[in-house]
Amino acid sequence: MAKKDICKILDILMLMHGQGAYPGRSSMEMNPHWPADPFHVLVATILSQRTRDNNTRKASDNLFCKYNSIKDLSEADVCDVAELIKPAGFPNQKSMAIVKCCQIIRSEYGSVVPKETEKLIRLPMVGRKTAACVRSYAMNIPSVCVDTHVHRLSNLIGLVETKNVKDTESELMRITPRERWSDINRYFVRHGQLICTPHNHRCERCPISGMCDSFSV
């Protein structure tokens, strides 16, 4: 595997994809109905698990129209929340997690979403990916957020040779300047959604095909 210049790859993808990905939102949506604060990003990222962006958007819009604060959701009826977030799938599991998250944040952290990864991953349905998304997108803390797109593309391109997302995260942190960590998810996810999809590698449209180990004409 030849050494890759990940900064150059990120620069090229940034030119192609503009603002890049954002949890539960299309890059084309310039005026979302809810702000990019830790509370909204945390909930939206939980909702985004195992579903598509448009489903996350519908569910989050439904939810935030009625419950738009940690206090509101901490006191919400779980069944009502489940009904509102149905478009995102797994409504029972996600509603219980979201309400419990808000209860914990309210009681243990004074209604302030903690910034430490170790505290975030102790919340229901919050793993390292969700924690990194909150830190990166809502707190401007450089973080490598590895989802299926980032893991898949990093290995396809030849940036890493890893079997799981945790190892991918470690390797990407090692080879990428810290100030570029947050760009990885933003641009790799959008590239994986639009160009190098799981079932169709559009190499003829890919501006980084010449640097990719999996390039095929």
PDB file of C-alpha atoms in Angstrom:
ATOM      1  CA  MET A   1       0.000   0.000   0.000  1.00  0.00           C
ATOM      2  CA  ALA A   2       1.611   3.233  -1.154  1.00  0.00           C
ATOM      3  CA  LYS A   3       1.641   6.166   1.246  1.00  0.00           C
ATOM      4  CA  LYS A   4      -1.219   8.564   0.514  1.00  0.00           C
ATOM      5  CA  ASP A   5      -1.484  12.308   1.057  1.00  0.00           C
ATOM      6  CA  ILE A   6      -4.743  12.463   2.986  1.00  0.00           C
ATOM      7  CA  CYS A   7      -4.671  16.267   3.131  1.00  0.00           C
ATOM      8  CA  LYS A   8      -4.561  16.442  -0.655  1.00  0.00           C
ATOM      9  CA  ILE A   9      -7.446  13.957  -0.862  1.00  0.00           C
ATOM     10  CA  LEU A  10      -9.484  16.025   1.593  1.00  0.00           C
ATOM     11  CA  ASP A  11      -8.755  19.222  -0.324  1.00  0.00           C
ATOM     12  CA  ILE A  12      -9.995  17.674  -3.572  1.00  0.00           C
ATOM     13  CA  LEU A  13     -13.148  16.271  -1.956  1.00  0.00           C
ATOM     14  CA  MET A  14     -13.815  19.631  -0.308  1.00  0.00           C
ATOM     15  CA  LEU A  15     -13.777  21.319  -3.716  1.00  0.00           C
ATOM     16  CA  MET A  16     -16.177  18.717  -5.070  1.00  0.00           C
ATOM     17  CA  HIS A  17     -18.620  18.499  -2.168  1.00  0.00           C
ATOM     18  CA  GLY A  18     -18.644  22.013  -0.722  1.00  0.00           C
ATOM     19  CA  GLN A  19     -19.929  21.998   2.853  1.00  0.00           C
ATOM     20  CA  GLY A  20     -19.868  18.223   2.891  1.00  0.00           C
ATOM     21  CA  ALA A  21     -22.004  15.982   5.063  1.00  0.00           C
ATOM     22  CA  TYR A  22     -23.777  16.935   8.265  1.00  0.00           C
ATOM     23  CA  PRO A  23     -25.647  14.567  10.615  1.00  0.00           C
ATOM     24  CA  GLY A  24     -29.167  14.143   9.292  1.00  0.00           C
ATOM     25  CA  ARG A  25     -28.965  16.992   6.802  1.00  0.00           C
ATOM     26  CA  SER A  26     -28.188  17.370   3.123  1.00  0.00           C
ATOM     27  CA  SER A  27     -25.310  19.686   2.297  1.00  0.00           C
ATOM     28  CA  MET A  28     -27.774  21.575   0.100  1.00  0.00           C
ATOM     29  CA  GLU A  29     -29.891  22.619   3.080  1.00  0.00           C
ATOM     30  CA  MET A  30     -28.456  25.980   4.051  1.00  0.00           C
ATOM     31  CA  ASN A  31     -31.102  26.888   6.644  1.00  0.00           C
ATOM     32  CA  PRO A  32     -31.948  23.908   8.859  1.00  0.00           C
ATOM     33  CA  HIS A  33     -34.836  24.350  11.261  1.00  0.00           C
ATOM     34  CA  TRP A  34     -32.649  23.608  14.259  1.00  0.00           C
ATOM     35  CA  PRO A  35     -29.183  24.880  15.247  1.00  0.00           C
ATOM     36  CA  ALA A  36     -25.897  23.003  15.231  1.00  0.00           C
ATOM     37  CA  ASP A  37     -25.599  22.963  19.000  1.00  0.00           C
ATOM     38  CA  PRO A  38     -24.559  19.911  21.079  1.00  0.00           C
ATOM     39  CA  PHE A  39     -28.128  18.990  22.072  1.00  0.00           C
ATOM     40  CA  HIS A  40     -29.544  18.977  18.541  1.00  0.00           C
ATOM     41  CA  VAL A  41     -26.503  17.256  17.014  1.00  0.00           C
ATOM     42  CA  LEU A  42     -26.499  14.572  19.719  1.00  0.00           C
ATOM     43  CA  VAL A  43     -30.169  13.728  19.220  1.00  0.00           C
ATOM     44  CA  ALA A  44     -29.969  13.886  15.424  1.00  0.00           C
ATOM     45  CA  THR A  45     -26.930  11.617  15.378  1.00  0.00           C
ATOM     46  CA  ILE A  46     -28.687   9.043  17.550  1.00  0.00           C
ATOM     47  CA  LEU A  47     -31.650   9.224  15.174  1.00  0.00           C
ATOM     48  CA  SER A  48     -29.321   8.817  12.167  1.00  0.00           C
ATOM     49  CA  GLN A  49     -28.123   5.400  13.274  1.00  0.00           C
ATOM     50  CA  ARG A  50     -29.112   2.688  10.785  1.00  0.00           C
ATOM     51  CA  THR A  51     -31.209   4.998   8.611  1.00  0.00           C
ATOM     52  CA  ARG A  52     -30.957   7.459   5.720  1.00  0.00           C
ATOM     53  CA  ASP A  53     -30.436  11.215   5.905  1.00  0.00           C
ATOM     54  CA  ASN A  54     -33.927  12.055   4.679  1.00  0.00           C
ATOM     55  CA  ASN A  55     -35.466   9.787   7.340  1.00  0.00           C
ATOM     56  CA  THR A  56     -33.312  11.372  10.033  1.00  0.00           C
ATOM     57  CA  ARG A  57     -34.387  14.805   8.844  1.00  0.00           C
ATOM     58  CA  LYS A  58     -38.091  13.941   9.005  1.00  0.00           C
ATOM     59  CA  ALA A  59     -37.764  12.383  12.446  1.00  0.00           C
ATOM     60  CA  SER A  60     -35.668  15.197  13.892  1.00  0.00           C
ATOM     61  CA  ASP A  61     -37.993  17.866  12.512  1.00  0.00           C
ATOM     62  CA  ASN A  62     -41.004  16.064  14.002  1.00  0.00           C
ATOM     63  CA  LEU A  63     -39.271  15.727  17.346  1.00  0.00           C
ATOM     64  CA  PHE A  64     -37.775  19.201  17.671  1.00  0.00           C
ATOM     65  CA  CYS A  65     -41.034  20.887  16.701  1.00  0.00           C
ATOM     66  CA  LYS A  66     -42.512  19.540  19.940  1.00  0.00           C
ATOM     67  CA  TYR A  67     -39.499  18.916  22.183  1.00  0.00           C
ATOM     68  CA  ASN A  68     -36.763  21.435  21.533  1.00  0.00           C
ATOM     69  CA  SER A  69     -34.629  21.343  24.672  1.00  0.00           C
ATOM     70  CA  ILE A  70     -32.952  18.916  27.029  1.00  0.00           C
ATOM     71  CA  LYS A  71     -35.535  19.794  29.694  1.00  0.00           C
ATOM     72  CA  ASP A  72     -38.460  19.139  27.345  1.00  0.00           C
ATOM     73  CA  LEU A  73     -37.147  15.765  26.216  1.00  0.00           C
ATOM     74  CA  SER A  74     -36.111  14.694  29.718  1.00  0.00           C
ATOM     75  CA  GLU A  75     -39.775  15.066  30.741  1.00  0.00           C
ATOM     76  CA  ALA A  76     -41.255  13.667  27.525  1.00  0.00           C
ATOM     77  CA  ASP A  77     -43.411  10.574  27.270  1.00  0.00           C
ATOM     78  CA  VAL A  78     -41.333   7.842  25.616  1.00  0.00           C
ATOM     79  CA  CYS A  79     -44.296   6.576  23.583  1.00  0.00           C
ATOM     80  CA  ASP A  80     -44.962  10.060  22.238  1.00  0.00           C
ATOM     81  CA  VAL A  81     -41.305  10.448  21.270  1.00  0.00           C
ATOM     82  CA  ALA A  82     -41.371   7.033  19.585  1.00  0.00           C
ATOM     83  CA  GLU A  83     -44.354   8.078  17.471  1.00  0.00           C
ATOM     84  CA  LEU A  84     -42.638  11.298  16.390  1.00  0.00           C
ATOM     85  CA  ILE A  85     -39.382   9.624  15.359  1.00  0.00           C
ATOM     86  CA  LYS A  86     -40.873   6.664  13.474  1.00  0.00           C
ATOM     87  CA  PRO A  87     -39.387   7.788  10.119  1.00  0.00           C
ATOM     88  CA  ALA A  88     -35.889   7.115  11.493  1.00  0.00           C
ATOM     89  CA  GLY A  89     -36.646   3.478  12.326  1.00  0.00           C
ATOM     90  CA  PHE A  90     -36.195   1.598  15.614  1.00  0.00           C
ATOM     91  CA  PRO A  91     -38.454   4.148  17.347  1.00  0.00           C
ATOM     92  CA  ASN A  92     -38.813   2.305  20.661  1.00  0.00           C
ATOM     93  CA  GLN A  93     -35.098   1.811  21.135  1.00  0.00           C
ATOM     94  CA  LYS A  94     -34.160   5.316  20.010  1.00  0.00           C
ATOM     95  CA  SER A  95     -36.913   7.072  21.977  1.00  0.00           C
ATOM     96  CA  MET A  96     -35.886   5.411  25.227  1.00  0.00           C
ATOM     97  CA  ALA A  97     -32.239   6.254  24.580  1.00  0.00           C
ATOM     98  CA  ILE A  98     -32.932   9.889  23.721  1.00  0.00           C
ATOM     99  CA  VAL A  99     -35.154  10.525  26.742  1.00  0.00           C
ATOM    100  CA  LYS A 100     -32.679   8.776  29.054  1.00  0.00           C
ATOM    101  CA  CYS A 101     -29.756  10.743  27.549  1.00  0.00           C
ATOM    102  CA  CYS A 102     -31.527  14.000  28.284  1.00  0.00           C
ATOM    103  CA  GLN A 103     -32.400  12.903  31.820  1.00  0.00           C
ATOM    104  CA  ILE A 104     -28.764  12.043  32.514  1.00  0.00           C
ATOM    105  CA  ILE A 105     -27.450  15.258  30.964  1.00  0.00           C
ATOM    106  CA  ARG A 106     -29.942  17.293  32.972  1.00  0.00           C
ATOM    107  CA  SER A 107     -29.296  15.575  36.304  1.00  0.00           C
ATOM    108  CA  GLU A 108     -25.561  14.906  36.085  1.00  0.00           C
ATOM    109  CA  TYR A 109     -24.236  17.681  33.862  1.00  0.00           C
ATOM    110  CA  GLY A 110     -26.533  20.618  34.568  1.00  0.00           C
ATOM    111  CA  SER A 111     -28.287  20.328  31.186  1.00  0.00           C
ATOM    112  CA  VAL A 112     -24.974  20.846  29.365  1.00  0.00           C
ATOM    113  CA  VAL A 113     -23.881  18.116  26.936  1.00  0.00           C
ATOM    114  CA  PRO A 114     -20.437  16.994  28.135  1.00  0.00           C
ATOM    115  CA  LYS A 115     -17.522  17.483  25.773  1.00  0.00           C
ATOM    116  CA  GLU A 116     -15.376  14.590  27.004  1.00  0.00           C
ATOM    117  CA  THR A 117     -15.557  11.428  24.896  1.00  0.00           C
ATOM    118  CA  GLU A 118     -15.456   9.245  28.018  1.00  0.00           C
ATOM    119  CA  LYS A 119     -18.577  10.938  29.397  1.00  0.00           C
ATOM    120  CA  LEU A 120     -20.416  10.978  26.086  1.00  0.00           C
ATOM    121  CA  ILE A 121     -19.976   7.269  25.402  1.00  0.00           C
ATOM    122  CA  ARG A 122     -21.572   6.449  28.751  1.00  0.00           C
ATOM    123  CA  LEU A 123     -24.850   7.860  27.451  1.00  0.00           C
ATOM    124  CA  PRO A 124     -27.397   5.418  25.924  1.00  0.00           C
ATOM    125  CA  MET A 125     -26.789   4.640  22.234  1.00  0.00           C
ATOM    126  CA  VAL A 126     -23.746   6.922  22.143  1.00  0.00           C
ATOM    127  CA  GLY A 127     -20.636   5.207  20.823  1.00  0.00           C
ATOM    128  CA  ARG A 128     -17.378   6.691  19.658  1.00  0.00           C
ATOM    129  CA  LYS A 129     -18.847   7.699  16.289  1.00  0.00           C
ATOM    130  CA  THR A 130     -21.738   9.623  17.795  1.00  0.00           C
ATOM    131  CA  ALA A 131     -19.461  11.202  20.405  1.00  0.00           C
ATOM    132  CA  ALA A 132     -17.030  12.287  17.696  1.00  0.00           C
ATOM    133  CA  CYS A 133     -19.867  13.789  15.624  1.00  0.00           C
ATOM    134  CA  VAL A 134     -21.050  15.860  18.584  1.00  0.00           C
ATOM    135  CA  ARG A 135     -17.529  17.043  19.378  1.00  0.00           C
ATOM    136  CA  SER A 136     -16.744  17.791  15.742  1.00  0.00           C
ATOM    137  CA  TYR A 137     -19.955  19.309  14.377  1.00  0.00           C
ATOM    138  CA  ALA A 138     -21.314  20.996  17.518  1.00  0.00           C
ATOM    139  CA  MET A 139     -18.260  21.806  19.634  1.00  0.00           C
ATOM    140  CA  ASN A 140     -15.581  22.448  16.993  1.00  0.00           C
ATOM    141  CA  ILE A 141     -13.271  19.961  18.692  1.00  0.00           C
ATOM    142  CA  PRO A 142     -11.115  18.136  16.105  1.00  0.00           C
ATOM    143  CA  SER A 143     -12.411  14.548  16.052  1.00  0.00           C
ATOM    144  CA  VAL A 144     -12.227  11.587  13.684  1.00  0.00           C
ATOM    145  CA  CYS A 145     -15.794  10.357  13.284  1.00  0.00           C
ATOM    146  CA  VAL A 146     -15.734   6.911  11.660  1.00  0.00           C
ATOM    147  CA  ASP A 147     -18.987   5.551  10.266  1.00  0.00           C
ATOM    148  CA  THR A 148     -19.455   2.881   7.606  1.00  0.00           C
ATOM    149  CA  HIS A 149     -18.648   5.311   4.774  1.00  0.00           C
ATOM    150  CA  VAL A 150     -15.410   6.508   6.384  1.00  0.00           C
ATOM    151  CA  HIS A 151     -14.296   2.968   7.230  1.00  0.00           C
ATOM    152  CA  ARG A 152     -15.150   1.660   3.766  1.00  0.00           C
ATOM    153  CA  LEU A 153     -13.614   4.504   1.764  1.00  0.00           C
ATOM    154  CA  SER A 154     -10.458   4.686   3.877  1.00  0.00           C
ATOM    155  CA  ASN A 155      -9.764   1.041   3.083  1.00  0.00           C
ATOM    156  CA  LEU A 156     -10.826   1.258  -0.572  1.00  0.00           C
ATOM    157  CA  ILE A 157      -8.574   4.229  -1.216  1.00  0.00           C
ATOM    158  CA  GLY A 158      -5.698   2.564   0.573  1.00  0.00           C
ATOM    159  CA  LEU A 159      -5.274   5.058   3.378  1.00  0.00           C
ATOM    160  CA  VAL A 160      -5.556   2.275   5.952  1.00  0.00           C
ATOM    161  CA  GLU A 161      -5.725  -1.507   6.131  1.00  0.00           C
ATOM    162  CA  THR A 162      -8.121  -2.135   8.991  1.00  0.00           C
ATOM    163  CA  LYS A 163     -10.855  -4.583   9.905  1.00  0.00           C
ATOM    164  CA  ASN A 164     -12.965  -2.475  12.254  1.00  0.00           C
ATOM    165  CA  VAL A 165     -13.948   1.150  12.836  1.00  0.00           C
ATOM    166  CA  LYS A 166     -11.937   1.509  16.036  1.00  0.00           C
ATOM    167  CA  ASP A 167      -8.701   0.606  14.245  1.00  0.00           C
ATOM    168  CA  THR A 168      -9.688   2.874  11.353  1.00  0.00           C
ATOM    169  CA  GLU A 169     -10.164   5.751  13.772  1.00  0.00           C
ATOM    170  CA  SER A 170      -6.728   5.169  15.319  1.00  0.00           C
ATOM    171  CA  GLU A 171      -4.976   4.933  11.942  1.00  0.00           C
ATOM    172  CA  LEU A 172      -6.685   8.013  10.529  1.00  0.00           C
ATOM    173  CA  MET A 173      -5.730   9.986  13.623  1.00  0.00           C
ATOM    174  CA  ARG A 174      -2.142   8.836  13.167  1.00  0.00           C
ATOM    175  CA  ILE A 175      -1.813   9.829   9.494  1.00  0.00           C
ATOM    176  CA  THR A 176      -3.905  13.024   9.514  1.00  0.00           C
ATOM    177  CA  PRO A 177      -2.955  16.408  11.003  1.00  0.00           C
ATOM    178  CA  ARG A 178      -5.183  17.101  13.991  1.00  0.00           C
ATOM    179  CA  GLU A 179      -6.613  20.248  12.428  1.00  0.00           C
ATOM    180  CA  ARG A 180      -8.014  18.127   9.569  1.00  0.00           C
ATOM    181  CA  TRP A 181      -9.597  15.370  11.661  1.00  0.00           C
ATOM    182  CA  SER A 182     -13.119  16.767  11.432  1.00  0.00           C
ATOM    183  CA  ASP A 183     -12.896  17.078   7.637  1.00  0.00           C
ATOM    184  CA  ILE A 184     -12.660  13.300   7.241  1.00  0.00           C
ATOM    185  CA  ASN A 185     -16.270  12.539   8.132  1.00  0.00           C
ATOM    186  CA  ARG A 186     -17.610  15.655   6.443  1.00  0.00           C
ATOM    187  CA  TYR A 187     -16.173  14.829   3.009  1.00  0.00           C
ATOM    188  CA  PHE A 188     -15.800  11.050   3.050  1.00  0.00           C
ATOM    189  CA  VAL A 189     -19.442  10.585   4.017  1.00  0.00           C
ATOM    190  CA  ARG A 190     -20.703  12.847   1.242  1.00  0.00           C
ATOM    191  CA  HIS A 191     -18.384  11.119  -1.253  1.00  0.00           C
ATOM    192  CA  GLY A 192     -19.659   7.741  -0.112  1.00  0.00           C
ATOM    193  CA  GLN A 193     -23.253   8.874  -0.515  1.00  0.00           C
ATOM    194  CA  LEU A 194     -22.911  10.454  -3.957  1.00  0.00           C
ATOM    195  CA  ILE A 195     -19.937   8.993  -5.838  1.00  0.00           C
ATOM    196  CA  CYS A 196     -18.354   5.931  -4.261  1.00  0.00           C
ATOM    197  CA  THR A 197     -21.526   4.288  -2.992  1.00  0.00           C
ATOM    198  CA  PRO A 198     -21.499   0.833  -1.402  1.00  0.00           C
ATOM    199  CA  HIS A 199     -22.953  -0.794  -4.529  1.00  0.00           C
ATOM    200  CA  ASN A 200     -21.680   1.466  -7.299  1.00  0.00           C
ATOM    201  CA  HIS A 201     -18.169   2.906  -7.472  1.00  0.00           C
ATOM    202  CA  ARG A 202     -18.460   5.760  -9.990  1.00  0.00           C
ATOM    203  CA  CYS A 203     -14.731   5.880 -10.671  1.00  0.00           C
ATOM    204  CA  GLU A 204     -15.223   7.819 -13.910  1.00  0.00           C
ATOM    205  CA  ARG A 205     -16.680  10.706 -11.860  1.00  0.00           C
ATOM    206  CA  CYS A 206     -14.255  10.482  -8.966  1.00  0.00           C
ATOM    207  CA  PRO A 207     -11.626  13.263  -8.728  1.00  0.00           C
ATOM    208  CA  ILE A 208      -9.378  11.133  -6.509  1.00  0.00           C
ATOM    209  CA  SER A 209      -9.466   7.968  -8.631  1.00  0.00           C
ATOM    210  CA  GLY A 210      -5.780   8.419  -9.522  1.00  0.00           C
ATOM    211  CA  MET A 211      -4.896   8.124  -5.840  1.00  0.00           C
ATOM    212  CA  CYS A 212      -7.192   5.189  -5.109  1.00  0.00           C
ATOM    213  CA  ASP A 213      -6.029   1.592  -4.808  1.00  0.00           C
ATOM    214  CA  SER A 214      -9.459   0.378  -5.941  1.00  0.00           C
ATOM    215  CA  PHE A 215      -9.683   2.481  -9.089  1.00  0.00           C
ATOM    216  CA  SER A 216     -11.186   0.645 -12.038  1.00  0.00           C
ATOM    217  CA  VAL A 217     -11.917   1.939 -15.536  1.00  0.00           C
TER     218      VAL A 217
END
